[in-house]
PDB file of C-alpha atoms in Angstrom:
ATOM      1  CA  MET A   1      24.192  -9.912   8.112  1.00 54.00           C
ATOM      2  CA  PHE A   2      20.713  -8.463   8.659  1.00 70.00           C
ATOM      3  CA  SER A   3      19.690  -7.598  12.163  1.00 88.00           C
ATOM      4  CA  LYS A   4      16.005  -7.034  11.403  1.00 88.00           C
ATOM      5  CA  THR A   5      13.475  -9.788  11.822  1.00 92.00           C
ATOM      6  CA  PRO A   6      11.043 -10.780   9.052  1.00 94.00           C
ATOM      7  CA  VAL A   7       8.298  -8.988  10.993  1.00 94.00           C
ATOM      8  CA  GLU A   8      10.306  -5.753  11.173  1.00 93.00           C
ATOM      9  CA  LEU A   9      11.126  -5.969   7.469  1.00 94.00           C
ATOM     10  CA  LEU A  10       7.499  -6.598   6.551  1.00 96.00           C
ATOM     11  CA  VAL A  11       6.282  -3.674   8.639  1.00 95.00           C
ATOM     12  CA  LYS A  12       8.904  -1.500   6.950  1.00 95.00           C
ATOM     13  CA  ASP A  13       7.669  -2.677   3.541  1.00 97.00           C
ATOM     14  CA  PHE A  14       4.070  -1.960   4.516  1.00 97.00           C
ATOM     15  CA  SER A  15       5.062   1.506   5.707  1.00 96.00           C
ATOM     16  CA  ASN A  16       6.772   2.186   2.385  1.00 97.00           C
ATOM     17  CA  ILE A  17       3.740   0.885   0.483  1.00 98.00           C
ATOM     18  CA  TYR A  18       1.410   3.140   2.440  1.00 98.00           C
ATOM     19  CA  ASN A  19       3.682   6.166   1.978  1.00 97.00           C
ATOM     20  CA  LYS A  20       3.863   5.587  -1.790  1.00 97.00           C
ATOM     21  CA  CYS A  21       0.082   5.198  -1.951  1.00 97.00           C
ATOM     22  CA  GLN A  22      -0.366   8.402   0.012  1.00 97.00           C
ATOM     23  CA  SER A  23       1.985  10.180  -2.410  1.00 95.00           C
ATOM     24  CA  ALA A  24       0.129   8.776  -5.407  1.00 95.00           C
ATOM     25  CA  TYR A  25      -3.181   9.938  -3.937  1.00 95.00           C
ATOM     26  CA  GLU A  26      -1.783  13.428  -3.385  1.00 94.00           C
ATOM     27  CA  LEU A  27      -0.509  13.483  -6.955  1.00 93.00           C
ATOM     28  CA  VAL A  28      -3.826  12.502  -8.541  1.00 92.00           C
ATOM     29  CA  THR A  29      -5.792  14.957  -6.427  1.00 91.00           C
ATOM     30  CA  SER A  30      -3.575  17.933  -7.208  1.00 88.00           C
ATOM     31  CA  ARG A  31      -4.964  20.448  -9.648  1.00 80.00           C
ATOM     32  CA  ASN A  32      -2.840  19.605 -12.702  1.00 82.00           C
ATOM     33  CA  PHE A  33      -1.128  16.398 -11.704  1.00 80.00           C
ATOM     34  CA  ASN A  34       1.817  14.948 -13.559  1.00 87.00           C
ATOM     35  CA  GLU A  35       0.423  11.670 -14.855  1.00 88.00           C
ATOM     36  CA  TYR A  36       3.870  10.151 -15.433  1.00 92.00           C
ATOM     37  CA  LEU A  37       4.969  10.853 -11.872  1.00 94.00           C
ATOM     38  CA  ALA A  38       1.734   9.364 -10.549  1.00 92.00           C
ATOM     39  CA  ILE A  39       2.247   6.231 -12.647  1.00 93.00           C
ATOM     40  CA  LEU A  40       5.869   5.927 -11.494  1.00 95.00           C
ATOM     41  CA  THR A  41       4.875   6.310  -7.842  1.00 95.00           C
ATOM     42  CA  THR A  42       2.126   3.722  -8.295  1.00 95.00           C
ATOM     43  CA  ALA A  43       4.581   1.310  -9.912  1.00 96.00           C
ATOM     44  CA  GLU A  44       7.001   1.788  -7.016  1.00 97.00           C
ATOM     45  CA  ALA A  45       4.254   0.913  -4.524  1.00 97.00           C
ATOM     46  CA  TYR A  46       3.398  -2.199  -6.507  1.00 97.00           C
ATOM     47  CA  ALA A  47       7.048  -3.299  -6.674  1.00 97.00           C
ATOM     48  CA  ILE A  48       7.394  -2.974  -2.902  1.00 97.00           C
ATOM     49  CA  ALA A  49       4.135  -4.904  -2.485  1.00 97.00           C
ATOM     50  CA  GLU A  50       5.434  -7.746  -4.640  1.00 97.00           C
ATOM     51  CA  LYS A  51       8.545  -7.957  -2.450  1.00 96.00           C
ATOM     52  CA  ALA A  52       6.363  -7.997   0.668  1.00 97.00           C
ATOM     53  CA  TYR A  53       4.196 -10.765  -0.803  1.00 96.00           C
ATOM     54  CA  VAL A  54       7.280 -12.929  -1.350  1.00 96.00           C
ATOM     55  CA  ARG A  55       8.362 -12.243   2.222  1.00 95.00           C
ATOM     56  CA  CYS A  56       4.924 -13.328   3.455  1.00 95.00           C
ATOM     57  CA  ASP A  57       5.090 -16.517   1.413  1.00 95.00           C
ATOM     58  CA  THR A  58       8.529 -17.285   2.818  1.00 95.00           C
ATOM     59  CA  PHE A  59       7.889 -16.740   6.533  1.00 96.00           C
ATOM     60  CA  GLU A  60       4.911 -18.479   8.095  1.00 95.00           C
ATOM     61  CA  GLU A  61       4.830 -16.110  11.074  1.00 94.00           C
ATOM     62  CA  LEU A  62       3.833 -13.337   8.663  1.00 96.00           C
ATOM     63  CA  GLN A  63       0.773 -15.176   7.421  1.00 96.00           C
ATOM     64  CA  THR A  64      -1.737 -13.595   9.766  1.00 96.00           C
ATOM     65  CA  LYS A  65      -5.246 -12.254   9.373  1.00 97.00           C
ATOM     66  CA  GLU A  66      -3.967  -8.701   9.995  1.00 97.00           C
ATOM     67  CA  VAL A  67      -1.320  -8.981   7.275  1.00 97.00           C
ATOM     68  CA  GLU A  68      -3.910 -10.368   4.885  1.00 97.00           C
ATOM     69  CA  GLU A  69      -6.209  -7.416   5.649  1.00 98.00           C
ATOM     70  CA  PHE A  70      -3.452  -4.930   4.788  1.00 98.00           C
ATOM     71  CA  VAL A  71      -2.650  -6.773   1.572  1.00 97.00           C
ATOM     72  CA  ASN A  72      -6.327  -6.760   0.617  1.00 97.00           C
ATOM     73  CA  ALA A  73      -6.630  -3.058   1.483  1.00 98.00           C
ATOM     74  CA  PHE A  74      -3.642  -2.289  -0.743  1.00 98.00           C
ATOM     75  CA  ASP A  75      -5.033  -4.397  -3.587  1.00 97.00           C
ATOM     76  CA  VAL A  76      -8.355  -2.518  -3.539  1.00 97.00           C
ATOM     77  CA  PHE A  77      -6.630   0.883  -3.313  1.00 97.00           C
ATOM     78  CA  TYR A  78      -4.298  -0.072  -6.165  1.00 96.00           C
ATOM     79  CA  PHE A  79      -7.234  -1.164  -8.349  1.00 94.00           C
ATOM     80  CA  GLU A  80      -9.113   2.084  -7.717  1.00 93.00           C
ATOM     81  CA  LEU A  81      -5.975   4.138  -8.317  1.00 94.00           C
ATOM     82  CA  LYS A  82      -5.567   2.466 -11.700  1.00 92.00           C
ATOM     83  CA  GLN A  83      -9.187   3.385 -12.471  1.00 91.00           C
ATOM     84  CA  VAL A  84      -8.359   7.032 -11.747  1.00 89.00           C
ATOM     85  CA  LEU A  85      -5.140   6.962 -13.755  1.00 87.00           C
ATOM     86  CA  PHE A  86      -6.165   4.949 -16.797  1.00 87.00           C
ATOM     87  CA  HIS A  87      -9.942   5.108 -17.011  1.00 83.00           C
ATOM     88  CA  LYS A  88     -10.564   8.677 -15.842  1.00 75.00           C
ATOM     89  CA  ASN A  89     -12.746   7.522 -12.953  1.00 70.00           C
ATOM     90  CA  ASP A  90     -12.966  10.575 -10.724  1.00 80.00           C
ATOM     91  CA  ASP A  91     -14.266   8.857  -7.593  1.00 84.00           C
ATOM     92  CA  LEU A  92     -11.561  10.429  -5.447  1.00 89.00           C
ATOM     93  CA  GLU A  93     -13.665  10.191  -2.307  1.00 92.00           C
ATOM     94  CA  SER A  94     -13.729   6.406  -2.584  1.00 93.00           C
ATOM     95  CA  LEU A  95      -9.980   6.389  -3.256  1.00 94.00           C
ATOM     96  CA  TYR A  96      -9.435   8.502  -0.147  1.00 96.00           C
ATOM     97  CA  ASN A  97     -11.560   6.121   1.927  1.00 97.00           C
ATOM     98  CA  ARG A  98      -9.461   3.206   0.650  1.00 96.00           C
ATOM     99  CA  LEU A  99      -6.308   5.063   1.698  1.00 97.00           C
ATOM    100  CA  ILE A 100      -7.718   5.670   5.187  1.00 97.00           C
ATOM    101  CA  TYR A 101      -8.656   2.005   5.487  1.00 98.00           C
ATOM    102  CA  MET A 102      -5.129   1.002   4.427  1.00 97.00           C
ATOM    103  CA  SER A 103      -3.744   3.247   7.172  1.00 97.00           C
ATOM    104  CA  GLN A 104      -6.021   1.601   9.715  1.00 97.00           C
ATOM    105  CA  THR A 105      -5.014  -1.898   8.636  1.00 97.00           C
ATOM    106  CA  TYR A 106      -1.355  -0.873   8.825  1.00 97.00           C
ATOM    107  CA  GLU A 107      -1.864   0.229  12.438  1.00 96.00           C
ATOM    108  CA  THR A 108      -3.596  -3.083  13.146  1.00 96.00           C
ATOM    109  CA  VAL A 109      -0.600  -4.979  11.735  1.00 96.00           C
ATOM    110  CA  ASN A 110       1.725  -2.995  13.997  1.00 94.00           C
ATOM    111  CA  ALA A 111      -0.453  -3.685  17.024  1.00 94.00           C
ATOM    112  CA  SER A 112      -0.699  -7.400  16.201  1.00 94.00           C
ATOM    113  CA  PHE A 113       3.088  -7.676  16.237  1.00 93.00           C
ATOM    114  CA  ASN A 114       3.405  -5.406  19.311  1.00 88.00           C
ATOM    115  CA  LEU A 115       5.279  -2.749  17.348  1.00 78.00           C
ATOM    116  CA  LEU A 116       3.381   0.353  18.408  1.00 65.00           C
TER     117      LEU A 116
END
């Protein structure tokens, strides 16, 4: 039924996670951001991440150092984003650096699976 491999599906999930995180970052750094939209976007990223985690637990070939690095990068970004949203921590520079690192780890995942 599905023609995509677990690797292709995971990379797609990671791409969607990164895109949602990028959108959430843009929302919280806009002048008068809509807090509800930022929370919804953050929740969507987390839901996709949970699906990706299950995929990783299911398929051993996805349990690589590069995948773990992306997951860890997302977890740290997600934690800092929650600090911005719920605790009024305005360290947006750190949040941006976490987003850049997530992008780099995503590229590393792609390269590790020869998907560039």
